[in-house]
Amino acid sequence: MTEVFFYHLKERPLEAALPQLLEKCLERGWRCIVQASSPERVDALDQHLWTYAEASFLPHGTDRQPEPQRQPVLLTDREGNPNDAQVRFLVEDATLDDASPYVRVIHMFDDSDPARIERARQGWRAARAAGHDVAYWQQDSQGRWSRK
């Protein structure tokens, strides 16, 4: 079964947390897809991942660029898996109909929006009902993750 993780952004924004999690996935040899809610958000994340840290390089591209299948991290606003990713990140309001093709699906949601928190709860119940291994992760005051 797919692991479905819910990452609750309480102390640091998505832009601080996402690159770290992507780096961990790449260290494991996993390819990733980051699904955002709009083409504009994909563009913003694309720019951010090139500049988030001076000493880091996170290879990535968008599904609108040539040869998306070659990207270790692919940014998109739609379903599909052109880079044969093992991990799919769903940020903000992105949704996924079928988690089964992935080793892990990671929902990242912001603490400041009660509607997103409720959607995450609904996603948790749906993932559990589908038989997936679910886990909830929360940031501490230093931005570290702990499983709850």
Short mmCIF file of C-alpha atoms in Angstrom, two decimals:
data_model
loop_
_atom_site.label_atom_id
_atom_site.label_comp_id
_atom_site.label_asym_id
_atom_site.label_seq_id
_atom_site.Cartn_x
_atom_site.Cartn_y
_atom_site.Cartn_z
CA MET A 1 0.00 0.00 0.00
CA THR A 2 0.98 3.58 -0.54
CA GLU A 3 2.14 5.64 2.41
CA VAL A 4 0.05 8.81 2.60
CA PHE A 5 1.65 11.46 4.79
CA PHE A 6 0.12 14.74 5.93
CA TYR A 7 2.61 17.51 6.69
CA HIS A 8 1.10 20.31 8.76
CA LEU A 9 3.00 23.56 8.15
CA LYS A 10 2.80 25.36 11.49
CA GLU A 11 6.08 27.26 11.91
CA ARG A 12 7.63 27.63 8.47
CA PRO A 13 6.03 28.18 5.08
CA LEU A 14 5.89 25.72 2.20
CA GLU A 15 8.82 27.47 0.53
CA ALA A 16 11.07 26.59 3.50
CA ALA A 17 9.84 23.03 4.04
CA LEU A 18 9.39 21.71 0.50
CA PRO A 19 13.02 21.91 -0.67
CA GLN A 20 14.23 19.99 2.39
CA LEU A 21 11.72 17.20 1.85
CA LEU A 22 12.54 17.01 -1.86
CA GLU A 23 16.25 16.74 -1.06
CA LYS A 24 15.53 13.82 1.31
CA CYS A 25 13.57 12.04 -1.41
CA LEU A 26 16.34 12.52 -3.97
CA GLU A 27 18.88 11.18 -1.44
CA ARG A 28 16.82 7.98 -1.37
CA GLY A 29 16.90 7.78 -5.16
CA TRP A 30 13.21 8.64 -5.53
CA ARG A 31 11.85 10.76 -8.35
CA CYS A 32 9.18 13.28 -7.32
CA ILE A 33 6.24 15.22 -8.65
CA VAL A 34 5.07 18.40 -6.94
CA GLN A 35 1.47 19.16 -7.85
CA ALA A 36 0.32 22.71 -7.18
CA SER A 37 -3.12 24.23 -7.64
CA SER A 38 -2.41 26.52 -10.61
CA PRO A 39 0.10 27.21 -13.41
CA GLU A 40 1.04 30.45 -11.64
CA ARG A 41 1.89 28.58 -8.46
CA VAL A 42 3.96 26.08 -10.47
CA ASP A 43 5.92 29.00 -11.95
CA ALA A 44 6.48 30.53 -8.50
CA LEU A 45 7.72 27.21 -7.07
CA ASP A 46 9.94 26.69 -10.12
CA GLN A 47 11.65 30.03 -9.53
CA HIS A 48 11.92 29.42 -5.80
CA LEU A 49 13.57 26.00 -6.16
CA TRP A 50 16.38 27.58 -8.22
CA THR A 51 17.13 30.21 -5.58
CA TYR A 52 16.08 28.88 -2.13
CA ALA A 53 19.66 28.28 -0.95
CA GLU A 54 22.90 29.54 -2.37
CA ALA A 55 24.79 26.31 -1.57
CA SER A 56 22.15 23.88 -2.86
CA PHE A 57 21.14 22.61 -6.27
CA LEU A 58 17.79 20.91 -6.66
CA PRO A 59 17.40 19.55 -10.20
CA HIS A 60 13.85 20.10 -11.39
CA GLY A 61 11.62 21.33 -14.21
CA THR A 62 7.99 21.82 -15.11
CA ASP A 63 5.75 19.64 -17.23
CA ARG A 64 5.53 22.50 -19.76
CA GLN A 65 9.24 22.23 -20.56
CA PRO A 66 10.74 19.77 -23.06
CA GLU A 67 11.33 16.20 -21.88
CA PRO A 68 9.50 16.23 -18.53
CA GLN A 69 10.22 12.50 -18.23
CA ARG A 70 13.89 13.31 -17.58
CA GLN A 71 13.26 15.50 -14.53
CA PRO A 72 14.05 14.02 -11.08
CA VAL A 73 11.60 16.60 -9.62
CA LEU A 74 8.72 17.63 -11.83
CA LEU A 75 6.39 20.54 -11.07
CA THR A 76 2.84 20.44 -12.41
CA ASP A 77 -0.72 21.55 -11.80
CA ARG A 78 -2.37 18.39 -13.14
CA GLU A 79 -2.44 14.64 -12.66
CA GLY A 80 -0.25 12.20 -14.56
CA ASN A 81 3.21 10.80 -13.88
CA PRO A 82 5.44 11.55 -16.90
CA ASN A 83 8.71 11.25 -14.93
CA ASP A 84 7.74 7.91 -13.32
CA ALA A 85 7.89 9.44 -9.83
CA GLN A 86 7.72 7.35 -6.67
CA VAL A 87 6.67 10.30 -4.49
CA ARG A 88 3.93 12.84 -5.18
CA PHE A 89 3.65 16.07 -3.21
CA LEU A 90 0.25 17.75 -3.13
CA VAL A 91 0.54 21.38 -2.08
CA GLU A 92 -2.21 23.77 -1.11
CA ASP A 93 -5.42 22.69 -2.85
CA ALA A 94 -4.01 20.07 -5.24
CA THR A 95 -5.86 16.75 -5.29
CA LEU A 96 -5.10 13.26 -6.57
CA ASP A 97 -7.66 10.63 -7.52
CA ASP A 98 -5.41 7.57 -7.23
CA ALA A 99 -2.45 7.28 -4.84
CA SER A 100 -1.69 3.64 -5.69
CA PRO A 101 1.03 4.27 -8.34
CA TYR A 102 3.26 5.92 -5.72
CA VAL A 103 5.41 4.71 -2.84
CA ARG A 104 4.44 7.85 -0.94
CA VAL A 105 1.98 10.72 -1.35
CA ILE A 106 2.64 13.81 0.76
CA HIS A 107 -0.09 16.36 1.44
CA MET A 108 1.34 19.68 2.64
CA PHE A 109 -1.09 22.11 4.19
CA ASP A 110 -0.84 25.46 5.95
CA ASP A 111 -1.94 26.03 9.52
CA SER A 112 -3.32 29.50 8.73
CA ASP A 113 -6.24 28.30 6.61
CA PRO A 114 -9.04 26.43 8.45
CA ALA A 115 -10.55 25.26 5.14
CA ARG A 116 -7.27 23.58 4.15
CA ILE A 117 -7.03 21.93 7.54
CA GLU A 118 -10.52 20.52 7.09
CA ARG A 119 -9.66 19.29 3.56
CA ALA A 120 -6.58 17.58 5.01
CA ARG A 121 -8.78 15.84 7.59
CA GLN A 122 -11.09 14.67 4.81
CA GLY A 123 -8.07 13.45 2.84
CA TRP A 124 -6.83 11.57 5.91
CA ARG A 125 -10.18 9.79 6.30
CA ALA A 126 -10.32 8.94 2.59
CA ALA A 127 -6.74 7.59 2.55
CA ARG A 128 -7.36 5.48 5.63
CA ALA A 129 -10.64 4.15 4.17
CA ALA A 130 -8.76 3.20 0.98
CA GLY A 131 -6.38 1.10 3.09
CA HIS A 132 -3.29 3.28 2.77
CA ASP A 133 -0.71 3.60 5.55
CA VAL A 134 -1.36 7.15 6.82
CA ALA A 135 0.75 9.37 9.06
CA TYR A 136 0.53 12.92 10.37
CA TRP A 137 3.66 15.07 10.72
CA GLN A 138 3.78 18.43 12.47
CA GLN A 139 6.46 21.12 12.64
CA ASP A 140 7.91 22.13 15.99
CA SER A 141 9.01 25.68 16.80
CA GLN A 142 12.39 25.09 15.08
CA GLY A 143 10.72 23.79 11.91
CA ARG A 144 11.67 20.14 12.55
CA TRP A 145 9.14 17.43 11.79
CA SER A 146 7.74 15.00 14.33
CA ARG A 147 5.29 12.21 13.71
CA LYS A 148 2.16 12.52 15.82
#
